[in-house]
Amino acid sequence: MPAKKLLQSLALGIAAATLISCGPQKEPFKAAVEAGDVNQVRQLIREGADIGTADAQGRTPLHWAAGTGDVAMARLLIDEGAAVDAHAQGGITPLYVAAVQGDPGMARLLCDHGAEINVRDESLKDTPLHWAAFRGHDAVVRLLLDRGAEVDAANTRKATPLHVAALEGHTQIVVWLVEAGAATELGNERGTTPLQAAVANGHEEAARALINAGADVNARDELGVTALHWAAQRGDMALVELLVGEGADPGLRDSEGRTPLARAVNREHEAVAELLKRYAVGDR
């Protein structure tokens, strides 16, 4: 199963279609956990149910509880000795599930019991903070930052939590990450900065927050593209005005020799093109 589908499956608590045979208590145990039947789960454990058993996706009872958002069940399982950092397929831990779902109560419980905050999956090496930031789960991001999550953790594509928050336009998370020390100038595998990611996706407020934090408006990616190139290509008047007002240079050329004006003209964004022409001759 692809990592993202696995992640979604875990986050939603979807049961595996086929279970690994782990003894006669396996299926009743899973059903009781997912139903939130604390008394039944306690009884099954007394009868010898394996608290470390795993289903076809490698998910343990604690994963199941995290998947349903049942904090009381998760607490019972932890008290009975469940491994807080058990890894399912893809390296997914219960904390990862809580981060994807945006469940601060579950995340807090797991962190309180020693869950590894900077755990990485086996696919892109994303951390729980990456996914909470990407999904816009403010409360989980705040919790993870307060618990010491690595703010500039980069995945295999060199994207940090700030990149993904900017990409999705989650302004409050952008602000918190920067306040926690996130670097605004780190480029991903293509040299794209968080500001460029925000602008390329039309997120004006996230872009403004990054600029206010000192992001370089003239930073270039590996193809020489700036945030202003992206704003012009989108035909986004508000972002063009914001960037130029903050010192973006309309004369910078990308690796193909194109200015932001050339990109606006190519996309037939006439109003933006006229604005950039005025800026190009110094009428700011």
PDB file of C-alpha atoms in Angstrom:
ATOM      1  CA  MET A   1       0.000   0.000   0.000  1.00  0.00           C
ATOM      2  CA  PRO A   2       1.391   3.465  -0.884  1.00  0.00           C
ATOM      3  CA  ALA A   3       2.577   5.421   2.137  1.00  0.00           C
ATOM      4  CA  LYS A   4      -0.066   8.133   1.861  1.00  0.00           C
ATOM      5  CA  LYS A   5      -2.898   5.626   1.574  1.00  0.00           C
ATOM      6  CA  LEU A   6      -1.489   3.747   4.525  1.00  0.00           C
ATOM      7  CA  LEU A   7      -1.326   7.007   6.431  1.00  0.00           C
ATOM      8  CA  GLN A   8      -4.926   7.841   5.622  1.00  0.00           C
ATOM      9  CA  SER A   9      -6.007   4.340   6.563  1.00  0.00           C
ATOM     10  CA  LEU A  10      -4.277   4.565   9.896  1.00  0.00           C
ATOM     11  CA  ALA A  11      -5.597   8.046  10.556  1.00  0.00           C
ATOM     12  CA  LEU A  12      -9.182   7.047   9.900  1.00  0.00           C
ATOM     13  CA  GLY A  13      -8.933   3.836  11.860  1.00  0.00           C
ATOM     14  CA  ILE A  14      -9.983   1.740   8.874  1.00  0.00           C
ATOM     15  CA  ALA A  15      -9.743  -1.956   9.692  1.00  0.00           C
ATOM     16  CA  ALA A  16      -7.563  -4.150   7.531  1.00  0.00           C
ATOM     17  CA  ALA A  17      -9.539  -6.403   5.230  1.00  0.00           C
ATOM     18  CA  THR A  18      -7.459  -9.407   6.198  1.00  0.00           C
ATOM     19  CA  LEU A  19      -6.015  -9.991   9.651  1.00  0.00           C
ATOM     20  CA  ILE A  20      -2.882 -11.872  10.522  1.00  0.00           C
ATOM     21  CA  SER A  21      -3.780 -14.877  12.627  1.00  0.00           C
ATOM     22  CA  CYS A  22      -2.459 -14.124  16.082  1.00  0.00           C
ATOM     23  CA  GLY A  23      -4.500 -16.502  18.171  1.00  0.00           C
ATOM     24  CA  PRO A  24      -8.190 -16.876  18.985  1.00  0.00           C
ATOM     25  CA  GLN A  25      -8.410 -13.580  20.886  1.00  0.00           C
ATOM     26  CA  LYS A  26      -7.246 -11.501  17.904  1.00  0.00           C
ATOM     27  CA  GLU A  27     -10.465 -10.520  16.193  1.00  0.00           C
ATOM     28  CA  PRO A  28     -12.595 -10.068  19.352  1.00  0.00           C
ATOM     29  CA  PHE A  29      -9.797  -7.979  20.861  1.00  0.00           C
ATOM     30  CA  LYS A  30      -9.619  -5.687  17.841  1.00  0.00           C
ATOM     31  CA  ALA A  31     -13.387  -5.350  17.725  1.00  0.00           C
ATOM     32  CA  ALA A  32     -13.544  -4.472  21.412  1.00  0.00           C
ATOM     33  CA  VAL A  33     -10.800  -1.854  21.123  1.00  0.00           C
ATOM     34  CA  GLU A  34     -12.356  -0.188  18.099  1.00  0.00           C
ATOM     35  CA  ALA A  35     -15.795  -0.263  19.758  1.00  0.00           C
ATOM     36  CA  GLY A  36     -14.375   1.494  22.803  1.00  0.00           C
ATOM     37  CA  ASP A  37     -15.486  -1.319  25.105  1.00  0.00           C
ATOM     38  CA  VAL A  38     -13.066  -0.798  27.980  1.00  0.00           C
ATOM     39  CA  ASN A  39     -14.562  -3.527  30.147  1.00  0.00           C
ATOM     40  CA  GLN A  40     -14.375  -6.109  27.372  1.00  0.00           C
ATOM     41  CA  VAL A  41     -10.798  -5.154  26.542  1.00  0.00           C
ATOM     42  CA  ARG A  42      -9.820  -5.416  30.193  1.00  0.00           C
ATOM     43  CA  GLN A  43     -11.463  -8.843  30.378  1.00  0.00           C
ATOM     44  CA  LEU A  44      -9.728 -10.069  27.219  1.00  0.00           C
ATOM     45  CA  ILE A  45      -6.370  -8.942  28.568  1.00  0.00           C
ATOM     46  CA  ARG A  46      -7.020 -10.878  31.781  1.00  0.00           C
ATOM     47  CA  GLU A  47      -7.790 -13.905  29.624  1.00  0.00           C
ATOM     48  CA  GLY A  48      -4.447 -13.589  27.879  1.00  0.00           C
ATOM     49  CA  ALA A  49      -5.065 -11.395  24.837  1.00  0.00           C
ATOM     50  CA  ASP A  50      -1.733 -10.221  23.428  1.00  0.00           C
ATOM     51  CA  ILE A  51      -1.566  -6.461  23.855  1.00  0.00           C
ATOM     52  CA  GLY A  52       1.240  -6.346  21.316  1.00  0.00           C
ATOM     53  CA  THR A  53      -0.631  -8.229  18.600  1.00  0.00           C
ATOM     54  CA  ALA A  54      -0.698  -6.675  15.139  1.00  0.00           C
ATOM     55  CA  ASP A  55      -3.078  -6.752  12.200  1.00  0.00           C
ATOM     56  CA  ALA A  56      -2.201  -7.129   8.520  1.00  0.00           C
ATOM     57  CA  GLN A  57      -0.940  -3.553   8.395  1.00  0.00           C
ATOM     58  CA  GLY A  58       1.196  -4.004  11.465  1.00  0.00           C
ATOM     59  CA  ARG A  59      -1.110  -1.916  13.632  1.00  0.00           C
ATOM     60  CA  THR A  60      -1.259  -2.737  17.321  1.00  0.00           C
ATOM     61  CA  PRO A  61      -4.217  -2.199  19.657  1.00  0.00           C
ATOM     62  CA  LEU A  62      -2.762   1.204  20.528  1.00  0.00           C
ATOM     63  CA  HIS A  63      -2.787   2.135  16.831  1.00  0.00           C
ATOM     64  CA  TRP A  64      -6.429   1.049  16.707  1.00  0.00           C
ATOM     65  CA  ALA A  65      -7.297   3.236  19.684  1.00  0.00           C
ATOM     66  CA  ALA A  66      -5.418   6.184  18.193  1.00  0.00           C
ATOM     67  CA  GLY A  67      -7.262   5.595  14.938  1.00  0.00           C
ATOM     68  CA  THR A  68     -10.631   5.926  16.654  1.00  0.00           C
ATOM     69  CA  GLY A  69      -9.514   8.813  18.855  1.00  0.00           C
ATOM     70  CA  ASP A  70     -10.383   6.917  22.023  1.00  0.00           C
ATOM     71  CA  VAL A  71      -8.128   8.442  24.679  1.00  0.00           C
ATOM     72  CA  ALA A  72      -9.597   6.351  27.509  1.00  0.00           C
ATOM     73  CA  MET A  73      -8.910   3.157  25.587  1.00  0.00           C
ATOM     74  CA  ALA A  74      -5.404   4.278  24.719  1.00  0.00           C
ATOM     75  CA  ARG A  75      -4.726   5.067  28.371  1.00  0.00           C
ATOM     76  CA  LEU A  76      -5.902   1.607  29.410  1.00  0.00           C
ATOM     77  CA  LEU A  77      -3.688  -0.059  26.813  1.00  0.00           C
ATOM     78  CA  ILE A  78      -0.668   1.978  27.863  1.00  0.00           C
ATOM     79  CA  ASP A  79      -1.316   1.173  31.517  1.00  0.00           C
ATOM     80  CA  GLU A  80      -1.421  -2.501  30.540  1.00  0.00           C
ATOM     81  CA  GLY A  81       1.988  -2.224  28.892  1.00  0.00           C
ATOM     82  CA  ALA A  82       1.294  -1.337  25.254  1.00  0.00           C
ATOM     83  CA  ALA A  83       4.376  -0.140  23.369  1.00  0.00           C
ATOM     84  CA  VAL A  84       3.870   3.587  22.802  1.00  0.00           C
ATOM     85  CA  ASP A  85       6.212   3.665  19.809  1.00  0.00           C
ATOM     86  CA  ALA A  86       5.113   0.457  18.093  1.00  0.00           C
ATOM     87  CA  HIS A  87       5.674   0.722  14.333  1.00  0.00           C
ATOM     88  CA  ALA A  88       3.055  -0.323  11.811  1.00  0.00           C
ATOM     89  CA  GLN A  89       3.746  -0.629   8.087  1.00  0.00           C
ATOM     90  CA  GLY A  90       5.574   2.406   6.800  1.00  0.00           C
ATOM     91  CA  GLY A  91       7.041   3.130  10.216  1.00  0.00           C
ATOM     92  CA  ILE A  92       3.801   4.676  11.452  1.00  0.00           C
ATOM     93  CA  THR A  93       3.478   5.028  15.227  1.00  0.00           C
ATOM     94  CA  PRO A  94       0.364   5.869  17.252  1.00  0.00           C
ATOM     95  CA  LEU A  95       1.618   9.465  17.630  1.00  0.00           C
ATOM     96  CA  TYR A  96       1.862   9.708  13.858  1.00  0.00           C
ATOM     97  CA  VAL A  97      -1.789   8.649  13.639  1.00  0.00           C
ATOM     98  CA  ALA A  98      -2.802  11.293  16.183  1.00  0.00           C
ATOM     99  CA  ALA A  99      -0.878  13.969  14.276  1.00  0.00           C
ATOM    100  CA  VAL A 100      -2.467  13.074  10.953  1.00  0.00           C
ATOM    101  CA  GLN A 101      -5.932  13.106  12.484  1.00  0.00           C
ATOM    102  CA  GLY A 102      -5.377  16.308  14.408  1.00  0.00           C
ATOM    103  CA  ASP A 103      -6.150  14.782  17.787  1.00  0.00           C
ATOM    104  CA  PRO A 104      -4.406  16.865  20.481  1.00  0.00           C
ATOM    105  CA  GLY A 105      -5.809  14.805  23.353  1.00  0.00           C
ATOM    106  CA  MET A 106      -4.392  11.585  21.947  1.00  0.00           C
ATOM    107  CA  ALA A 107      -1.120  13.254  21.018  1.00  0.00           C
ATOM    108  CA  ARG A 108      -0.777  14.666  24.524  1.00  0.00           C
ATOM    109  CA  LEU A 109      -1.408  11.284  26.142  1.00  0.00           C
ATOM    110  CA  LEU A 110       1.184   9.602  23.942  1.00  0.00           C
ATOM    111  CA  CYS A 111       3.762  12.333  24.513  1.00  0.00           C
ATOM    112  CA  ASP A 112       3.136  12.176  28.256  1.00  0.00           C
ATOM    113  CA  HIS A 113       4.061   8.495  28.092  1.00  0.00           C
ATOM    114  CA  GLY A 114       7.290   9.009  26.202  1.00  0.00           C
ATOM    115  CA  ALA A 115       6.307   8.780  22.541  1.00  0.00           C
ATOM    116  CA  GLU A 116       9.141   9.660  20.169  1.00  0.00           C
ATOM    117  CA  ILE A 117       8.170  13.102  18.872  1.00  0.00           C
ATOM    118  CA  ASN A 118      10.568  13.183  15.931  1.00  0.00           C
ATOM    119  CA  VAL A 119       9.815   9.696  14.625  1.00  0.00           C
ATOM    120  CA  ARG A 120       9.956   9.455  10.818  1.00  0.00           C
ATOM    121  CA  ASP A 121       7.994   7.307   8.421  1.00  0.00           C
ATOM    122  CA  GLU A 122       9.756   4.945   6.041  1.00  0.00           C
ATOM    123  CA  SER A 123       8.645   6.640   2.838  1.00  0.00           C
ATOM    124  CA  LEU A 124       9.469  10.356   2.756  1.00  0.00           C
ATOM    125  CA  LYS A 125      10.881  10.467   6.299  1.00  0.00           C
ATOM    126  CA  ASP A 126       8.158  12.854   7.396  1.00  0.00           C
ATOM    127  CA  THR A 127       7.712  13.548  11.101  1.00  0.00           C
ATOM    128  CA  PRO A 128       4.429  13.969  12.979  1.00  0.00           C
ATOM    129  CA  LEU A 129       5.067  17.728  12.829  1.00  0.00           C
ATOM    130  CA  HIS A 130       5.208  17.591   9.020  1.00  0.00           C
ATOM    131  CA  TRP A 131       1.772  16.016   8.868  1.00  0.00           C
ATOM    132  CA  ALA A 132       0.156  18.179  11.534  1.00  0.00           C
ATOM    133  CA  ALA A 133       1.515  21.264   9.757  1.00  0.00           C
ATOM    134  CA  PHE A 134       0.410  20.001   6.339  1.00  0.00           C
ATOM    135  CA  ARG A 135      -3.111  19.213   7.537  1.00  0.00           C
ATOM    136  CA  GLY A 136      -3.446  22.509   9.411  1.00  0.00           C
ATOM    137  CA  HIS A 137      -3.937  20.907  12.815  1.00  0.00           C
ATOM    138  CA  ASP A 138      -3.079  23.948  14.913  1.00  0.00           C
ATOM    139  CA  ALA A 139      -3.515  22.358  18.344  1.00  0.00           C
ATOM    140  CA  VAL A 140      -1.328  19.361  17.520  1.00  0.00           C
ATOM    141  CA  VAL A 141       1.353  21.585  15.998  1.00  0.00           C
ATOM    142  CA  ARG A 142       1.330  23.740  19.132  1.00  0.00           C
ATOM    143  CA  LEU A 143       1.629  20.651  21.339  1.00  0.00           C
ATOM    144  CA  LEU A 144       4.472  19.147  19.318  1.00  0.00           C
ATOM    145  CA  LEU A 145       6.392  22.415  19.320  1.00  0.00           C
ATOM    146  CA  ASP A 146       5.910  22.791  23.063  1.00  0.00           C
ATOM    147  CA  ARG A 147       7.223  19.245  23.517  1.00  0.00           C
ATOM    148  CA  GLY A 148      10.380  19.992  21.561  1.00  0.00           C
ATOM    149  CA  ALA A 149       9.667  18.748  18.042  1.00  0.00           C
ATOM    150  CA  GLU A 150      12.502  19.355  15.598  1.00  0.00           C
ATOM    151  CA  VAL A 151      11.285  22.457  13.808  1.00  0.00           C
ATOM    152  CA  ASP A 152      13.566  22.205  10.763  1.00  0.00           C
ATOM    153  CA  ALA A 153      13.329  18.445  10.239  1.00  0.00           C
ATOM    154  CA  ALA A 154      13.677  17.872   6.497  1.00  0.00           C
ATOM    155  CA  ASN A 155      12.166  14.902   4.703  1.00  0.00           C
ATOM    156  CA  THR A 156      13.704  13.105   1.732  1.00  0.00           C
ATOM    157  CA  ARG A 157      12.541  15.956  -0.512  1.00  0.00           C
ATOM    158  CA  LYS A 158      14.221  18.433   1.829  1.00  0.00           C
ATOM    159  CA  ALA A 159      10.855  19.877   2.792  1.00  0.00           C
ATOM    160  CA  THR A 160      10.493  21.119   6.355  1.00  0.00           C
ATOM    161  CA  PRO A 161       7.284  21.593   8.339  1.00  0.00           C
ATOM    162  CA  LEU A 162       7.471  25.278   7.381  1.00  0.00           C
ATOM    163  CA  HIS A 163       7.480  24.337   3.695  1.00  0.00           C
ATOM    164  CA  VAL A 164       4.323  22.265   3.994  1.00  0.00           C
ATOM    165  CA  ALA A 165       2.512  24.786   6.194  1.00  0.00           C
ATOM    166  CA  ALA A 166       3.326  27.543   3.702  1.00  0.00           C
ATOM    167  CA  LEU A 167       2.339  25.331   0.777  1.00  0.00           C
ATOM    168  CA  GLU A 168      -1.115  24.839   2.298  1.00  0.00           C
ATOM    169  CA  GLY A 169      -1.491  28.417   3.531  1.00  0.00           C
ATOM    170  CA  HIS A 170      -1.759  27.653   7.238  1.00  0.00           C
ATOM    171  CA  THR A 171      -0.749  31.102   8.433  1.00  0.00           C
ATOM    172  CA  GLN A 172      -0.995  30.554  12.186  1.00  0.00           C
ATOM    173  CA  ILE A 173       1.194  27.482  11.917  1.00  0.00           C
ATOM    174  CA  VAL A 174       3.677  29.407   9.776  1.00  0.00           C
ATOM    175  CA  VAL A 175       3.876  32.050  12.501  1.00  0.00           C
ATOM    176  CA  TRP A 176       4.368  29.489  15.261  1.00  0.00           C
ATOM    177  CA  LEU A 177       7.050  27.621  13.338  1.00  0.00           C
ATOM    178  CA  VAL A 178       8.985  30.808  12.673  1.00  0.00           C
ATOM    179  CA  GLU A 179       8.653  31.841  16.313  1.00  0.00           C
ATOM    180  CA  ALA A 180      10.030  28.418  17.251  1.00  0.00           C
ATOM    181  CA  GLY A 181      13.093  29.098  15.122  1.00  0.00           C
ATOM    182  CA  ALA A 182      12.204  27.609  11.739  1.00  0.00           C
ATOM    183  CA  ALA A 183      14.553  28.762   8.987  1.00  0.00           C
ATOM    184  CA  THR A 184      12.769  30.763   6.299  1.00  0.00           C
ATOM    185  CA  GLU A 185      15.494  30.355   3.683  1.00  0.00           C
ATOM    186  CA  LEU A 186      15.885  26.578   3.552  1.00  0.00           C
ATOM    187  CA  GLY A 187      15.146  25.281   0.072  1.00  0.00           C
ATOM    188  CA  ASN A 188      13.572  21.933  -0.710  1.00  0.00           C
ATOM    189  CA  GLU A 189      15.026  19.525  -3.269  1.00  0.00           C
ATOM    190  CA  ARG A 190      14.278  22.065  -6.010  1.00  0.00           C
ATOM    191  CA  GLY A 191      15.541  25.001  -4.013  1.00  0.00           C
ATOM    192  CA  THR A 192      12.027  26.259  -3.344  1.00  0.00           C
ATOM    193  CA  THR A 193      11.742  28.316  -0.170  1.00  0.00           C
ATOM    194  CA  PRO A 194       8.653  28.454   2.039  1.00  0.00           C
ATOM    195  CA  LEU A 195       7.852  31.933   0.693  1.00  0.00           C
ATOM    196  CA  GLN A 196       7.975  30.684  -2.883  1.00  0.00           C
ATOM    197  CA  ALA A 197       5.740  27.755  -1.922  1.00  0.00           C
ATOM    198  CA  ALA A 198       3.187  30.088  -0.341  1.00  0.00           C
ATOM    199  CA  VAL A 199       3.172  32.462  -3.305  1.00  0.00           C
ATOM    200  CA  ALA A 200       3.048  29.681  -5.904  1.00  0.00           C
ATOM    201  CA  ASN A 201      -0.163  28.482  -4.267  1.00  0.00           C
ATOM    202  CA  GLY A 202      -1.715  31.913  -3.813  1.00  0.00           C
ATOM    203  CA  HIS A 203      -1.508  32.154  -0.032  1.00  0.00           C
ATOM    204  CA  GLU A 204      -1.148  35.881   0.568  1.00  0.00           C
ATOM    205  CA  GLU A 205      -1.400  35.882   4.365  1.00  0.00           C
ATOM    206  CA  ALA A 206       1.118  33.071   4.759  1.00  0.00           C
ATOM    207  CA  ALA A 207       3.435  34.937   2.385  1.00  0.00           C
ATOM    208  CA  ARG A 208       3.000  38.117   4.398  1.00  0.00           C
ATOM    209  CA  ALA A 209       3.807  36.272   7.614  1.00  0.00           C
ATOM    210  CA  LEU A 210       7.002  34.894   6.097  1.00  0.00           C
ATOM    211  CA  ILE A 211       8.042  38.305   4.790  1.00  0.00           C
ATOM    212  CA  ASN A 212       7.381  39.819   8.215  1.00  0.00           C
ATOM    213  CA  ALA A 213       9.664  37.116   9.619  1.00  0.00           C
ATOM    214  CA  GLY A 214      12.447  38.220   7.301  1.00  0.00           C
ATOM    215  CA  ALA A 215      12.094  35.851   4.347  1.00  0.00           C
ATOM    216  CA  ASP A 216      14.148  36.927   1.331  1.00  0.00           C
ATOM    217  CA  VAL A 217      11.709  38.134  -1.330  1.00  0.00           C
ATOM    218  CA  ASN A 218      14.377  37.723  -4.006  1.00  0.00           C
ATOM    219  CA  ALA A 219      15.444  34.177  -3.133  1.00  0.00           C
ATOM    220  CA  ARG A 220      15.785  31.939  -6.197  1.00  0.00           C
ATOM    221  CA  ASP A 221      15.163  28.241  -6.664  1.00  0.00           C
ATOM    222  CA  GLU A 222      17.426  25.993  -8.731  1.00  0.00           C
ATOM    223  CA  LEU A 223      15.892  27.398 -11.933  1.00  0.00           C
ATOM    224  CA  GLY A 224      16.378  30.988 -10.867  1.00  0.00           C
ATOM    225  CA  VAL A 225      12.685  31.458 -10.180  1.00  0.00           C
ATOM    226  CA  THR A 226      11.657  33.968  -7.514  1.00  0.00           C
ATOM    227  CA  ALA A 227       8.433  34.427  -5.597  1.00  0.00           C
ATOM    228  CA  LEU A 228       7.603  37.338  -7.921  1.00  0.00           C
ATOM    229  CA  HIS A 229       7.912  35.046 -10.944  1.00  0.00           C
ATOM    230  CA  TRP A 230       5.298  32.795  -9.341  1.00  0.00           C
ATOM    231  CA  ALA A 231       2.963  35.655  -8.455  1.00  0.00           C
ATOM    232  CA  ALA A 232       3.195  37.034 -11.992  1.00  0.00           C
ATOM    233  CA  GLN A 233       2.606  33.629 -13.541  1.00  0.00           C
ATOM    234  CA  ARG A 234      -0.508  33.230 -11.400  1.00  0.00           C
ATOM    235  CA  GLY A 235      -1.742  36.683 -12.334  1.00  0.00           C
ATOM    236  CA  ASP A 236      -2.089  37.447  -8.640  1.00  0.00           C
ATOM    237  CA  MET A 237      -2.184  41.229  -8.372  1.00  0.00           C
ATOM    238  CA  ALA A 238      -2.268  41.285  -4.568  1.00  0.00           C
ATOM    239  CA  LEU A 239       0.827  39.107  -4.259  1.00  0.00           C
ATOM    240  CA  VAL A 240       2.687  41.053  -6.944  1.00  0.00           C
ATOM    241  CA  GLU A 241       1.981  44.296  -5.099  1.00  0.00           C
ATOM    242  CA  LEU A 242       2.958  42.752  -1.765  1.00  0.00           C
ATOM    243  CA  LEU A 243       6.249  41.397  -3.067  1.00  0.00           C
ATOM    244  CA  VAL A 244       7.314  44.480  -4.990  1.00  0.00           C
ATOM    245  CA  GLY A 245       6.307  46.641  -2.060  1.00  0.00           C
ATOM    246  CA  GLU A 246       8.653  44.563   0.091  1.00  0.00           C
ATOM    247  CA  GLY A 247      11.563  44.907  -2.308  1.00  0.00           C
ATOM    248  CA  ALA A 248      11.132  42.121  -4.854  1.00  0.00           C
ATOM    249  CA  ASP A 249      13.133  42.904  -7.997  1.00  0.00           C
ATOM    250  CA  PRO A 250      10.964  42.764 -11.154  1.00  0.00           C
ATOM    251  CA  GLY A 251      14.084  42.677 -13.304  1.00  0.00           C
ATOM    252  CA  LEU A 252      15.404  39.319 -12.106  1.00  0.00           C
ATOM    253  CA  ARG A 253      15.483  36.609 -14.768  1.00  0.00           C
ATOM    254  CA  ASP A 254      15.061  32.867 -14.366  1.00  0.00           C
ATOM    255  CA  SER A 255      17.379  30.292 -15.943  1.00  0.00           C
ATOM    256  CA  GLU A 256      15.546  30.715 -19.261  1.00  0.00           C
ATOM    257  CA  GLY A 257      16.021  34.460 -19.221  1.00  0.00           C
ATOM    258  CA  ARG A 258      12.414  35.286 -18.368  1.00  0.00           C
ATOM    259  CA  THR A 259      11.420  38.109 -16.061  1.00  0.00           C
ATOM    260  CA  PRO A 260       8.228  38.102 -14.003  1.00  0.00           C
ATOM    261  CA  LEU A 261       6.775  40.386 -16.686  1.00  0.00           C
ATOM    262  CA  ALA A 262       7.516  37.796 -19.374  1.00  0.00           C
ATOM    263  CA  ARG A 263       5.702  35.156 -17.365  1.00  0.00           C
ATOM    264  CA  ALA A 264       2.675  37.390 -16.893  1.00  0.00           C
ATOM    265  CA  VAL A 265       2.572  38.158 -20.617  1.00  0.00           C
ATOM    266  CA  ASN A 266       2.930  34.477 -21.490  1.00  0.00           C
ATOM    267  CA  ARG A 267      -0.107  33.649 -19.330  1.00  0.00           C
ATOM    268  CA  GLU A 268      -2.050  36.649 -20.694  1.00  0.00           C
ATOM    269  CA  HIS A 269      -2.393  38.305 -17.317  1.00  0.00           C
ATOM    270  CA  GLU A 270      -2.730  41.776 -18.805  1.00  0.00           C
ATOM    271  CA  ALA A 271      -3.386  43.757 -15.630  1.00  0.00           C
ATOM    272  CA  VAL A 272      -0.418  42.217 -13.850  1.00  0.00           C
ATOM    273  CA  ALA A 273       1.750  42.744 -16.927  1.00  0.00           C
ATOM    274  CA  GLU A 274       0.865  46.444 -17.008  1.00  0.00           C
ATOM    275  CA  LEU A 275       1.637  46.756 -13.317  1.00  0.00           C
ATOM    276  CA  LEU A 276       5.017  45.069 -13.757  1.00  0.00           C
ATOM    277  CA  LYS A 277       5.837  47.337 -16.700  1.00  0.00           C
ATOM    278  CA  ARG A 278       5.331  50.336 -14.447  1.00  0.00           C
ATOM    279  CA  TYR A 279       7.459  48.780 -11.740  1.00  0.00           C
ATOM    280  CA  ALA A 280      10.173  47.977 -14.266  1.00  0.00           C
ATOM    281  CA  VAL A 281      10.616  51.655 -15.073  1.00  0.00           C
ATOM    282  CA  GLY A 282      10.677  52.648 -11.446  1.00  0.00           C
ATOM    283  CA  ASP A 283       7.071  53.707 -10.868  1.00  0.00           C
ATOM    284  CA  ARG A 284       6.535  52.061  -7.501  1.00  0.00           C
TER     285      ARG A 284
END
